[in-house]
PDB file of C-alpha atoms in Angstrom:
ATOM      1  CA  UNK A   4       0.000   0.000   0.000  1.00 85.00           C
ATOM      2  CA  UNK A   5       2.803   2.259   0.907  1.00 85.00           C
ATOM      3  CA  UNK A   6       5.035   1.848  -2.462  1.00 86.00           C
ATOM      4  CA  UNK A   7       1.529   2.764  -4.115  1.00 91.00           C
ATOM      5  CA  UNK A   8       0.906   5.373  -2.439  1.00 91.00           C
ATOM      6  CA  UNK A   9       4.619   6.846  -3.049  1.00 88.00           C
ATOM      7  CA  UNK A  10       4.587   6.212  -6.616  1.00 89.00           C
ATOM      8  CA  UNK A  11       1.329   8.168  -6.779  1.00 93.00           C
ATOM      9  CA  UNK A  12       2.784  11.259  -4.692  1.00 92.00           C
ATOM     10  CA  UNK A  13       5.965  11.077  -6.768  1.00 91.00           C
ATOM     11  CA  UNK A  14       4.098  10.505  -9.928  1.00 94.00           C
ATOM     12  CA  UNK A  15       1.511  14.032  -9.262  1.00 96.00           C
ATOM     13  CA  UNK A  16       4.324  16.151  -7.607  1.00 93.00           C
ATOM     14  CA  UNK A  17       6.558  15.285 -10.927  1.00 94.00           C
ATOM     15  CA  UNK A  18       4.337  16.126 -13.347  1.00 95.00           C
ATOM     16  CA  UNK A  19       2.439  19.195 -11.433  1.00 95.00           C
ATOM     17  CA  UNK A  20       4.434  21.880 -13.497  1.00 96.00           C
ATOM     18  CA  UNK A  21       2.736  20.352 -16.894  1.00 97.00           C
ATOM     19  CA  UNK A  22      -0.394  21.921 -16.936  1.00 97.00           C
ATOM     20  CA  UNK A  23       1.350  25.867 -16.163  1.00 97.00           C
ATOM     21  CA  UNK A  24       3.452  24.851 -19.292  1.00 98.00           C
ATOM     22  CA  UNK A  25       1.088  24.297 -21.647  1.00 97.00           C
ATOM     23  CA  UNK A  26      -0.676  27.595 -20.410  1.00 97.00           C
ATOM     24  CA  UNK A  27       2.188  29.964 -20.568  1.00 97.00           C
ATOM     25  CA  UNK A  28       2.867  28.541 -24.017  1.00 97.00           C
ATOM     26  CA  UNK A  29      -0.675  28.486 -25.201  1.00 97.00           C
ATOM     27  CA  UNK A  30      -1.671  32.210 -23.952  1.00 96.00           C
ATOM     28  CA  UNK A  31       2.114  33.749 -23.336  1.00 96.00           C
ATOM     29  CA  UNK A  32       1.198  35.782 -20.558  1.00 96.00           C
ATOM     30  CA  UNK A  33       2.713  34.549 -17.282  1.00 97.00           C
ATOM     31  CA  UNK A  34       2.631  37.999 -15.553  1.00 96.00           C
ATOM     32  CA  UNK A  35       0.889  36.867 -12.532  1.00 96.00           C
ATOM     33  CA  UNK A  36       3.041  34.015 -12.701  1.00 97.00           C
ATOM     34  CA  UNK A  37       5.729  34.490  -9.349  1.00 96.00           C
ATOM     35  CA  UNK A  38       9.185  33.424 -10.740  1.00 96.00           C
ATOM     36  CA  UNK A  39      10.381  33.531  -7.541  1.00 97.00           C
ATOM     37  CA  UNK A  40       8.251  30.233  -6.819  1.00 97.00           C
ATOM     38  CA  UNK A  41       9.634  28.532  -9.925  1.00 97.00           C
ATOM     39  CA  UNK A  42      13.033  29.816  -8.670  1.00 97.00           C
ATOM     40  CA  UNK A  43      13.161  28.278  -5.358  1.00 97.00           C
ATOM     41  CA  UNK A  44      11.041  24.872  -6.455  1.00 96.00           C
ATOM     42  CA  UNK A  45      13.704  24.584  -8.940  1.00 97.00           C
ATOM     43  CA  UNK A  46      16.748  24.903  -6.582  1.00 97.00           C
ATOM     44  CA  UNK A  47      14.823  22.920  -4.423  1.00 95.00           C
ATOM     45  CA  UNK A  48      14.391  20.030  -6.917  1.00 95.00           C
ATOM     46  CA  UNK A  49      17.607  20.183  -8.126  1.00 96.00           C
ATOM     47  CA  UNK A  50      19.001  19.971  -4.515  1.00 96.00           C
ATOM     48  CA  UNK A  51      16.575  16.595  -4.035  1.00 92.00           C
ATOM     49  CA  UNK A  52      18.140  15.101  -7.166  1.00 95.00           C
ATOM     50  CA  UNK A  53      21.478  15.920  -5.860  1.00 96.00           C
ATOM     51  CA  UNK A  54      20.467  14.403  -2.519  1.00 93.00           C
ATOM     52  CA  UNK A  55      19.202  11.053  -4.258  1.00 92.00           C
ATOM     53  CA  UNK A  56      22.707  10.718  -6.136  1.00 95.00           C
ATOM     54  CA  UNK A  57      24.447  10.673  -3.215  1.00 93.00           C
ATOM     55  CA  UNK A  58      21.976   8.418  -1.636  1.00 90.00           C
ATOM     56  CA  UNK A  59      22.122   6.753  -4.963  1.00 92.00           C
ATOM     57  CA  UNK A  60      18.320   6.739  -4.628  1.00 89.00           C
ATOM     58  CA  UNK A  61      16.724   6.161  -8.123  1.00 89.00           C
ATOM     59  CA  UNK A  62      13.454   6.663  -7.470  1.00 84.00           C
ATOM     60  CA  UNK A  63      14.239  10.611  -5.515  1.00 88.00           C
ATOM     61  CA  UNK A  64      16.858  10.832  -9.103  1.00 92.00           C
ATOM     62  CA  UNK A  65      14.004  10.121 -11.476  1.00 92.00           C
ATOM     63  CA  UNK A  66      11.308  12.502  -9.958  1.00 90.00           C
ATOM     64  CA  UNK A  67      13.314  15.428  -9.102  1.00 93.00           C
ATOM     65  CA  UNK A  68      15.378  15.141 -12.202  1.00 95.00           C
ATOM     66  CA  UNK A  69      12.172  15.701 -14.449  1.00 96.00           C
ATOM     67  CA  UNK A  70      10.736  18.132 -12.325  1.00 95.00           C
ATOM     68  CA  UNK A  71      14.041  20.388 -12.061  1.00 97.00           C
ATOM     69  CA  UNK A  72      13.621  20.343 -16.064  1.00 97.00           C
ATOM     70  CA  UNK A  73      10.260  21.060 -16.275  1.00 97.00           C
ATOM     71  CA  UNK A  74      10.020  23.620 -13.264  1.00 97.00           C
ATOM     72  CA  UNK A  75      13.473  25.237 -15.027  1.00 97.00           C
ATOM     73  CA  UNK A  76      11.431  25.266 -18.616  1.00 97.00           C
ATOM     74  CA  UNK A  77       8.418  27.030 -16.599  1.00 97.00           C
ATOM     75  CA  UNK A  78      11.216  29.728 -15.191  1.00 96.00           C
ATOM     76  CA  UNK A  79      12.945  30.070 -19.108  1.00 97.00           C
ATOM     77  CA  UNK A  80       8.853  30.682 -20.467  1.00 97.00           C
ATOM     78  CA  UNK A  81       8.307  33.189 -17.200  1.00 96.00           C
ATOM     79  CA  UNK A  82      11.630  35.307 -18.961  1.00 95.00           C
ATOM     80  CA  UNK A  83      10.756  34.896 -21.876  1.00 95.00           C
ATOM     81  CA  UNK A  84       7.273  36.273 -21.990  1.00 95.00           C
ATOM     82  CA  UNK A  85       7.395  38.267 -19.094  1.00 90.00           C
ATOM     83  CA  UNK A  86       5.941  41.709 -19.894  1.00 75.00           C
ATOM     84  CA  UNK A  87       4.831  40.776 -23.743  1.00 63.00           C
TER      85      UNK A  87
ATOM     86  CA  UNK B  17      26.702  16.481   4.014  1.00 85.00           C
ATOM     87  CA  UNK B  18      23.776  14.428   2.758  1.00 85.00           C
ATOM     88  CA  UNK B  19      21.339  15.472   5.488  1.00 86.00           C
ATOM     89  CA  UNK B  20      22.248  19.135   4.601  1.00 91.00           C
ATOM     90  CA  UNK B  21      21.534  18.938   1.073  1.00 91.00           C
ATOM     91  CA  UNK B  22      18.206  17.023   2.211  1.00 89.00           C
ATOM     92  CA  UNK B  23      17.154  19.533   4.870  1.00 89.00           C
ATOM     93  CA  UNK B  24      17.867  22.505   2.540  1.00 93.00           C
ATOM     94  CA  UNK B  25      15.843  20.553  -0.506  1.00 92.00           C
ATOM     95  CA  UNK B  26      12.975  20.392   1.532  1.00 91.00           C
ATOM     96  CA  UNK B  27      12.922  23.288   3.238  1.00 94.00           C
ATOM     97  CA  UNK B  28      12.940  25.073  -0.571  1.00 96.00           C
ATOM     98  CA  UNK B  29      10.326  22.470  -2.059  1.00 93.00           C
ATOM     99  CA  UNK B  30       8.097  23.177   1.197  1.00 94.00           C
ATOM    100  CA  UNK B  31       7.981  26.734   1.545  1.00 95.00           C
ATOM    101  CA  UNK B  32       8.398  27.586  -2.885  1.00 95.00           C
ATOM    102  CA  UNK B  33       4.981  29.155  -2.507  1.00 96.00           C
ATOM    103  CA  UNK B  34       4.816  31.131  -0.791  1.00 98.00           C
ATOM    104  CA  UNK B  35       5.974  34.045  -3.485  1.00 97.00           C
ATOM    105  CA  UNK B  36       2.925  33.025  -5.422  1.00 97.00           C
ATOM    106  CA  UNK B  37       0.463  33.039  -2.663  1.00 98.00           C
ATOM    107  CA  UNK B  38       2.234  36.323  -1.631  1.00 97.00           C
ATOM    108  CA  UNK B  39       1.800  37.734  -5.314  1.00 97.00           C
ATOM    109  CA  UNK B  40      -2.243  36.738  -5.439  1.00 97.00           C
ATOM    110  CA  UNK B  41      -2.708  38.028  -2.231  1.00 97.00           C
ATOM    111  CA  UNK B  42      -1.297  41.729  -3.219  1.00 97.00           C
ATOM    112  CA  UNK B  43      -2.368  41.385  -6.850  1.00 96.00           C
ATOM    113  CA  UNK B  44      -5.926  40.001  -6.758  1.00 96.00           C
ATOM    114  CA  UNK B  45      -4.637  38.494 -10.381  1.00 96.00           C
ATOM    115  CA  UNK B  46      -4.486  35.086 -10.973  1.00 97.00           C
ATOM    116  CA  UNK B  47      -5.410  34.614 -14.224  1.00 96.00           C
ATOM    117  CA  UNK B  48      -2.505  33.057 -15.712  1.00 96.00           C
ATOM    118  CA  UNK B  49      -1.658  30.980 -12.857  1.00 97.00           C
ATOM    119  CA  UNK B  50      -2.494  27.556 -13.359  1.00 96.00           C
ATOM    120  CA  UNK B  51      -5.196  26.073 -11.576  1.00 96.00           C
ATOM    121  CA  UNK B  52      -4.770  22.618 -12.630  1.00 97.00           C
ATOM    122  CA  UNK B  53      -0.810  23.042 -11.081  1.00 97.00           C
ATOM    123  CA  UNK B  54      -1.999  23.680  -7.924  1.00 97.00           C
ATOM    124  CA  UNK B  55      -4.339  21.028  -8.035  1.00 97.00           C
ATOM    125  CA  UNK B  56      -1.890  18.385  -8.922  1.00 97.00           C
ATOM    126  CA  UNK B  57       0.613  19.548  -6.427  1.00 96.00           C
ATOM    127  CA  UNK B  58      -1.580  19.630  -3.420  1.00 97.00           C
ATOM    128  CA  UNK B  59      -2.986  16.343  -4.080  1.00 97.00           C
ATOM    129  CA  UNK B  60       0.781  15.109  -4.197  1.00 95.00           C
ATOM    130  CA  UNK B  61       1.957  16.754  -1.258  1.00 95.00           C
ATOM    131  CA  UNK B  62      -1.337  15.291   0.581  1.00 97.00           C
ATOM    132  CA  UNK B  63      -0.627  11.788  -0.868  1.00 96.00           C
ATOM    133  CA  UNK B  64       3.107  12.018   0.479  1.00 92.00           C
ATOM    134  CA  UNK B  65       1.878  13.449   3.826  1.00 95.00           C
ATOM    135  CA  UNK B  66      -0.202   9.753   3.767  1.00 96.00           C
ATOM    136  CA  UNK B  67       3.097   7.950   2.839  1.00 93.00           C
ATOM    137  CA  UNK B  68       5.381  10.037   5.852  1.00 92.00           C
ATOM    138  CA  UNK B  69       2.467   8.706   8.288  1.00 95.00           C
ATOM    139  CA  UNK B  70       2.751   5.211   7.303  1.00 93.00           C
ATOM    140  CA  UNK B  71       6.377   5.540   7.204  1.00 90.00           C
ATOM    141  CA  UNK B  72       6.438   7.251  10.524  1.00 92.00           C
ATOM    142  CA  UNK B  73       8.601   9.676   8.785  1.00 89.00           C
ATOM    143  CA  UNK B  74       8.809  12.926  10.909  1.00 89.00           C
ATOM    144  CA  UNK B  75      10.416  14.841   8.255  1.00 84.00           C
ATOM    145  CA  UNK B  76       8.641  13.992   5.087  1.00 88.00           C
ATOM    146  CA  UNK B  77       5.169  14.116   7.155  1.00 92.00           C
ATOM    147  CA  UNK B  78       6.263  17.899   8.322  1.00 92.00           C
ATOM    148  CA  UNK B  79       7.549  19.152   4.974  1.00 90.00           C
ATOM    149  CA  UNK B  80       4.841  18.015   3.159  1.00 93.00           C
ATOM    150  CA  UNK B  81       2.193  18.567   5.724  1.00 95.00           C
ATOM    151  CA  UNK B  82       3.384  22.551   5.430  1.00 96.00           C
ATOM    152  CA  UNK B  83       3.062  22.448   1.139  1.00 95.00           C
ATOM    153  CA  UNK B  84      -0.400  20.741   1.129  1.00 97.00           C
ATOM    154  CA  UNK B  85      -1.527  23.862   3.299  1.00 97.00           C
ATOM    155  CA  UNK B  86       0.358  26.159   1.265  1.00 97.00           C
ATOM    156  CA  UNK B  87      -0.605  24.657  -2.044  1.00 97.00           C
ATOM    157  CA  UNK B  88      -4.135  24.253  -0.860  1.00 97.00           C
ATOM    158  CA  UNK B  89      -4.297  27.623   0.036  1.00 97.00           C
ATOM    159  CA  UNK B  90      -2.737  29.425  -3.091  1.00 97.00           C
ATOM    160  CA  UNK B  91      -5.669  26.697  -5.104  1.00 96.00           C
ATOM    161  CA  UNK B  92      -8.590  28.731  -2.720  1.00 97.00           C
ATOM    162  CA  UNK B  93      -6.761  32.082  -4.092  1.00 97.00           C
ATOM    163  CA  UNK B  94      -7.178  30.833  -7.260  1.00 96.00           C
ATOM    164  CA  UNK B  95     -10.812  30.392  -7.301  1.00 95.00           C
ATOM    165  CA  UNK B  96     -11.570  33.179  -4.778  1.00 95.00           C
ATOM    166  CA  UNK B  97      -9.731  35.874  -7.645  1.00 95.00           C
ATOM    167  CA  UNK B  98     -10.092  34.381 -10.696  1.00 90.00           C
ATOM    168  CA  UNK B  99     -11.966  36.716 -12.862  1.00 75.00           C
ATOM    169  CA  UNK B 100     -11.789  39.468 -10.767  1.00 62.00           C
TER     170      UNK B 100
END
């Protein structure tokens, strides 16, 4: 029940930057959009990921490592249509 | 050195929205701020607060006990501004 339970967690917190992707690149307005969120859940993400190599965790590798891309890709689109 | 990368990951992951909820709050804007995101993370977070209590894991059931209030509460400033 636990591993289930995990996987599902790790599974929604992964993939929980998607859907303020595909609306900063469908309307290109992300001014109400805080980048300093996406800032700090990136470093944070990329710190877990760090964390799991050392633990030479896969699991903690897999799911931070996507979400430091995708949180990072929601912090390049905040740049890059800030103020448009 | 492991334990401080892990502390300072979750402290970032747990307290990353607080910018946003700031930014609503002063704003009253929330229109490109997605609320399917929010949705997704909270019900993570919640789902890994489930997985630190069957664990008995302090840490992961403090950490992500803090983001599924934050998260839940930027999703209420989401609804309660949207359109405004």
């Amino acid at each position: 029940m636990e591993e289930l339970i995990g996987t599902l967690a790790g599974i929604f917190t992964t993939v929980a930057a998607v859907p303020q992707i595909f609306k900063a690149w469908k309307t290109k307005k992300v001014d109400d959009v805080s980048p300093k969120m996406f800032l700090v859940l990136t470093l944070g993400v990329a710190l877990w990921t760090v964390y799991g190599i050392l633990k030479a965790d896969t699991p903690i590798i897999i799911t931070n490592g996507i979400s430091t891309i995708l949180n990072s890709t929601m912090l390049f689109l905040i740049l890059k249509f800030r103020n448009t």
